[in-house]
């Protein structure tokens, strides 16, 4: 199956959880398409990507969308997590902006939401993962990508302070992949 991404971090994380499946990236399949994420939910974006890539490759496809939802900012940045400061912003730019915004509030709670959608041209199967935590007061950690360095777990560590194995046990993407894996097993056993 194809994972609709060129993000090496996502690919590695998903491959490790869905190890019984042969998972390829868009690059592996020579697909150079950037699906526009214009839906207003993570599920909508993941579903759109899965269907568009399936229609190009005609192979089972998995697509995800995930993001950070900050309570004090009414769920912002949500589906805009990776692009709310524009295409040229770096992870550091986005993370520092979010820390500054959250510092204006008492409530630092946040959650990471991930929807993984499997599509085979006929059926859609959805895996979901939600990880609760907080926005840290500064960037911490060198592992991970995106907002990992500012997403603090209840134990006080950020996702970027975990090693990859620890993160793969608890991340929203890992939880969504495990949920999808369980649903795929059931789906294939019932056929």
Tab-separated table of N, CA and C in Angstrom, residues 57-122:
chain	number	residue	atom	x	y	z
A	57	UNK	N	-2.627	6.077	-8.519
A	57	UNK	CA	-1.819	4.857	-8.452
A	57	UNK	C	-2.612	3.565	-8.630
A	58	UNK	N	-3.910	3.606	-8.315
A	58	UNK	CA	-4.755	2.408	-8.336
A	58	UNK	C	-4.186	1.314	-7.437
A	59	UNK	N	-3.649	1.732	-6.291
A	59	UNK	CA	-3.168	0.819	-5.252
A	59	UNK	C	-3.765	1.266	-3.930
A	60	UNK	N	-3.933	0.306	-3.024
A	60	UNK	CA	-4.424	0.654	-1.690
A	60	UNK	C	-3.588	1.811	-1.147
A	61	UNK	N	-4.261	2.789	-0.569
A	61	UNK	CA	-3.593	4.009	-0.129
A	61	UNK	C	-3.962	4.339	1.308
A	62	UNK	N	-2.965	4.822	2.039
A	62	UNK	CA	-3.187	5.354	3.383
A	62	UNK	C	-2.757	6.815	3.360
A	63	UNK	N	-3.570	7.676	3.932
A	63	UNK	CA	-3.219	9.091	4.039
A	63	UNK	C	-3.562	9.561	5.436
A	64	UNK	N	-2.800	10.536	5.896
A	64	UNK	CA	-3.083	11.053	7.226
A	64	UNK	C	-3.196	12.558	7.188
A	65	UNK	N	-3.828	13.069	8.183
A	65	UNK	CA	-3.735	14.487	8.495
A	65	UNK	C	-3.744	14.565	10.000
A	66	UNK	N	-2.930	15.446	10.496
A	66	UNK	CA	-2.829	15.582	11.935
A	66	UNK	C	-2.471	17.006	12.263
A	67	UNK	N	-2.675	17.348	13.503
A	67	UNK	CA	-2.309	18.688	13.912
A	67	UNK	C	-2.498	18.901	15.387
A	68	UNK	N	-2.116	20.072	15.774
A	68	UNK	CA	-2.123	20.505	17.152
A	68	UNK	C	-3.348	21.373	17.400
A	69	UNK	N	-4.094	21.067	18.435
A	69	UNK	CA	-5.284	21.836	18.801
A	69	UNK	C	-5.072	22.375	20.217
A	70	UNK	N	-4.966	23.688	20.333
A	70	UNK	CA	-4.652	24.330	21.606
A	70	UNK	C	-5.921	24.898	22.219
A	71	UNK	N	-6.226	24.469	23.433
A	71	UNK	CA	-7.477	24.843	24.093
A	71	UNK	C	-7.648	26.349	24.203
A	72	UNK	N	-6.645	27.054	24.711
A	72	UNK	CA	-6.755	28.507	24.923
A	72	UNK	C	-6.906	29.280	23.621
A	73	UNK	N	-6.522	28.665	22.509
A	73	UNK	CA	-6.629	29.316	21.203
A	73	UNK	C	-7.807	28.757	20.407
A	74	UNK	N	-8.800	28.229	21.124
A	74	UNK	CA	-10.020	27.676	20.501
A	74	UNK	C	-9.724	26.620	19.442
A	75	UNK	N	-8.729	25.764	19.716
A	75	UNK	CA	-8.418	24.677	18.794
A	75	UNK	C	-7.407	25.032	17.716
A	76	UNK	N	-7.015	26.290	17.657
A	76	UNK	CA	-5.997	26.722	16.689
A	76	UNK	C	-4.661	26.088	17.065
A	77	UNK	N	-3.819	25.751	16.125
A	77	UNK	CA	-3.928	25.925	14.677
A	77	UNK	C	-4.714	24.828	13.957
A	78	UNK	N	-5.019	23.715	14.614
A	78	UNK	CA	-5.876	22.687	14.008
A	78	UNK	C	-5.388	22.232	12.654
A	79	UNK	N	-6.300	22.223	11.670
A	79	UNK	CA	-5.938	21.736	10.328
A	79	UNK	C	-4.904	22.634	9.651
A	80	UNK	N	-4.646	23.796	10.205
A	80	UNK	CA	-3.649	24.713	9.637
A	80	UNK	C	-2.272	24.549	10.281
A	81	UNK	N	-2.088	23.526	11.120
A	81	UNK	CA	-0.875	23.379	11.924
A	81	UNK	C	0.412	23.573	11.130
A	82	UNK	N	0.500	23.019	9.958
A	82	UNK	CA	1.762	23.070	9.206
A	82	UNK	C	1.854	24.253	8.252
A	83	UNK	N	0.793	25.060	8.178
A	83	UNK	CA	0.842	26.153	7.204
A	83	UNK	C	0.249	27.469	7.694
A	84	UNK	N	-0.017	27.605	8.991
A	84	UNK	CA	-0.687	28.818	9.462
A	84	UNK	C	0.179	30.077	9.374
A	85	UNK	N	1.501	29.925	9.265
A	85	UNK	CA	2.375	31.094	9.080
A	85	UNK	C	2.876	31.207	7.638
A	86	UNK	N	2.298	30.427	6.743
A	86	UNK	CA	2.714	30.481	5.339
A	86	UNK	C	3.699	29.380	4.988
A	87	UNK	N	3.938	29.230	3.717
A	87	UNK	CA	4.766	28.140	3.199
A	87	UNK	C	6.243	28.252	3.558
A	88	UNK	N	6.724	29.441	3.819
A	88	UNK	CA	8.158	29.621	4.079
A	88	UNK	C	8.527	29.548	5.553
A	89	UNK	N	7.537	29.408	6.427
A	89	UNK	CA	7.815	29.335	7.869
A	89	UNK	C	8.450	27.992	8.212
A	90	UNK	N	9.336	28.018	9.180
A	90	UNK	CA	9.990	26.787	9.642
A	90	UNK	C	9.254	26.262	10.876
A	91	UNK	N	9.585	25.024	11.278
A	91	UNK	CA	9.030	24.488	12.521
A	91	UNK	C	9.352	25.428	13.681
A	92	UNK	N	10.575	25.931	13.710
A	92	UNK	CA	10.985	26.844	14.784
A	92	UNK	C	10.109	28.091	14.788
A	93	UNK	N	9.851	28.677	13.620
A	93	UNK	CA	8.996	29.873	13.529
A	93	UNK	C	7.606	29.584	14.095
A	94	UNK	N	7.015	28.480	13.658
A	94	UNK	CA	5.657	28.131	14.105
A	94	UNK	C	5.637	27.865	15.611
A	95	UNK	N	6.634	27.125	16.090
A	95	UNK	CA	6.656	26.763	17.505
A	95	UNK	C	6.847	27.986	18.401
A	96	UNK	N	7.719	28.887	18.013
A	96	UNK	CA	7.922	30.095	18.817
A	96	UNK	C	6.678	30.982	18.800
A	97	UNK	N	6.018	31.069	17.663
A	97	UNK	CA	4.770	31.828	17.582
A	97	UNK	C	3.729	31.241	18.549
A	98	UNK	N	3.575	29.916	18.524
A	98	UNK	CA	2.572	29.275	19.384
A	98	UNK	C	2.900	29.437	20.867
A	99	UNK	N	4.161	29.311	21.233
A	99	UNK	CA	4.556	29.519	22.634
A	99	UNK	C	4.190	30.939	23.067
A	100	UNK	N	4.504	31.922	22.238
A	100	UNK	CA	4.188	33.315	22.564
A	100	UNK	C	2.691	33.540	22.715
A	101	UNK	N	1.899	32.914	21.859
A	101	UNK	CA	0.443	33.068	21.957
A	101	UNK	C	-0.103	32.400	23.218
A	102	UNK	N	0.368	31.203	23.523
A	102	UNK	CA	-0.122	30.466	24.690
A	102	UNK	C	0.344	31.141	25.984
A	103	UNK	N	1.491	31.810	25.955
A	103	UNK	CA	1.983	32.511	27.144
A	103	UNK	C	1.032	33.626	27.596
A	104	UNK	N	0.127	34.048	26.731
A	104	UNK	CA	-0.854	35.087	27.075
A	104	UNK	C	-2.024	34.518	27.869
A	105	UNK	N	-2.049	33.198	28.060
A	105	UNK	CA	-3.178	32.510	28.705
A	105	UNK	C	-2.697	31.678	29.888
A	106	UNK	N	-3.622	31.353	30.782
A	106	UNK	CA	-3.312	30.467	31.902
A	106	UNK	C	-3.363	29.001	31.477
A	107	UNK	N	-4.297	28.694	30.601
A	107	UNK	CA	-4.522	27.310	30.169
A	107	UNK	C	-3.507	26.936	29.087
A	108	UNK	N	-2.672	25.957	29.360
A	108	UNK	CA	-1.657	25.511	28.396
A	108	UNK	C	-2.046	24.178	27.751
A	109	UNK	N	-3.249	23.672	28.046
A	109	UNK	CA	-3.630	22.346	27.550
A	109	UNK	C	-3.801	22.340	26.029
A	110	UNK	N	-3.486	21.191	25.473
A	110	UNK	CA	-3.556	21.010	24.029
A	110	UNK	C	-3.709	19.527	23.732
A	111	UNK	N	-4.032	19.228	22.494
A	111	UNK	CA	-4.069	17.827	22.067
A	111	UNK	C	-3.573	17.748	20.638
A	112	UNK	N	-3.012	16.596	20.331
A	112	UNK	CA	-2.620	16.289	18.963
A	112	UNK	C	-3.644	15.284	18.453
A	113	UNK	N	-4.200	15.577	17.296
A	113	UNK	CA	-5.202	14.706	16.687
A	113	UNK	C	-4.644	14.186	15.372
A	114	UNK	N	-4.807	12.906	15.131
A	114	UNK	CA	-4.384	12.317	13.859
A	114	UNK	C	-5.486	11.398	13.332
A	115	UNK	N	-5.821	11.587	12.071
A	115	UNK	CA	-6.705	10.664	11.368
A	115	UNK	C	-5.902	10.013	10.247
A	116	UNK	N	-5.951	8.691	10.194
A	116	UNK	CA	-5.330	7.910	9.120
A	116	UNK	C	-6.464	7.250	8.353
A	117	UNK	N	-6.460	7.446	7.048
A	117	UNK	CA	-7.526	6.888	6.211
A	117	UNK	C	-6.930	5.886	5.232
A	118	UNK	N	-7.497	4.689	5.206
A	118	UNK	CA	-7.154	3.654	4.235
A	118	UNK	C	-8.257	3.657	3.173
A	119	UNK	N	-7.858	3.625	1.898
A	119	UNK	CA	-8.832	3.566	0.812
A	119	UNK	C	-8.325	2.605	-0.248
A	120	UNK	N	-9.191	1.686	-0.659
A	120	UNK	CA	-8.805	0.682	-1.662
A	120	UNK	C	-9.638	0.774	-2.934
A	121	UNK	N	-10.240	1.923	-3.156
A	121	UNK	CA	-11.075	2.100	-4.339
A	121	UNK	C	-12.531	1.784	-4.071
A	122	UNK	N	-12.794	1.186	-2.927
A	122	UNK	CA	-14.161	0.806	-2.583
A	122	UNK	C	-14.492	1.201	-1.143
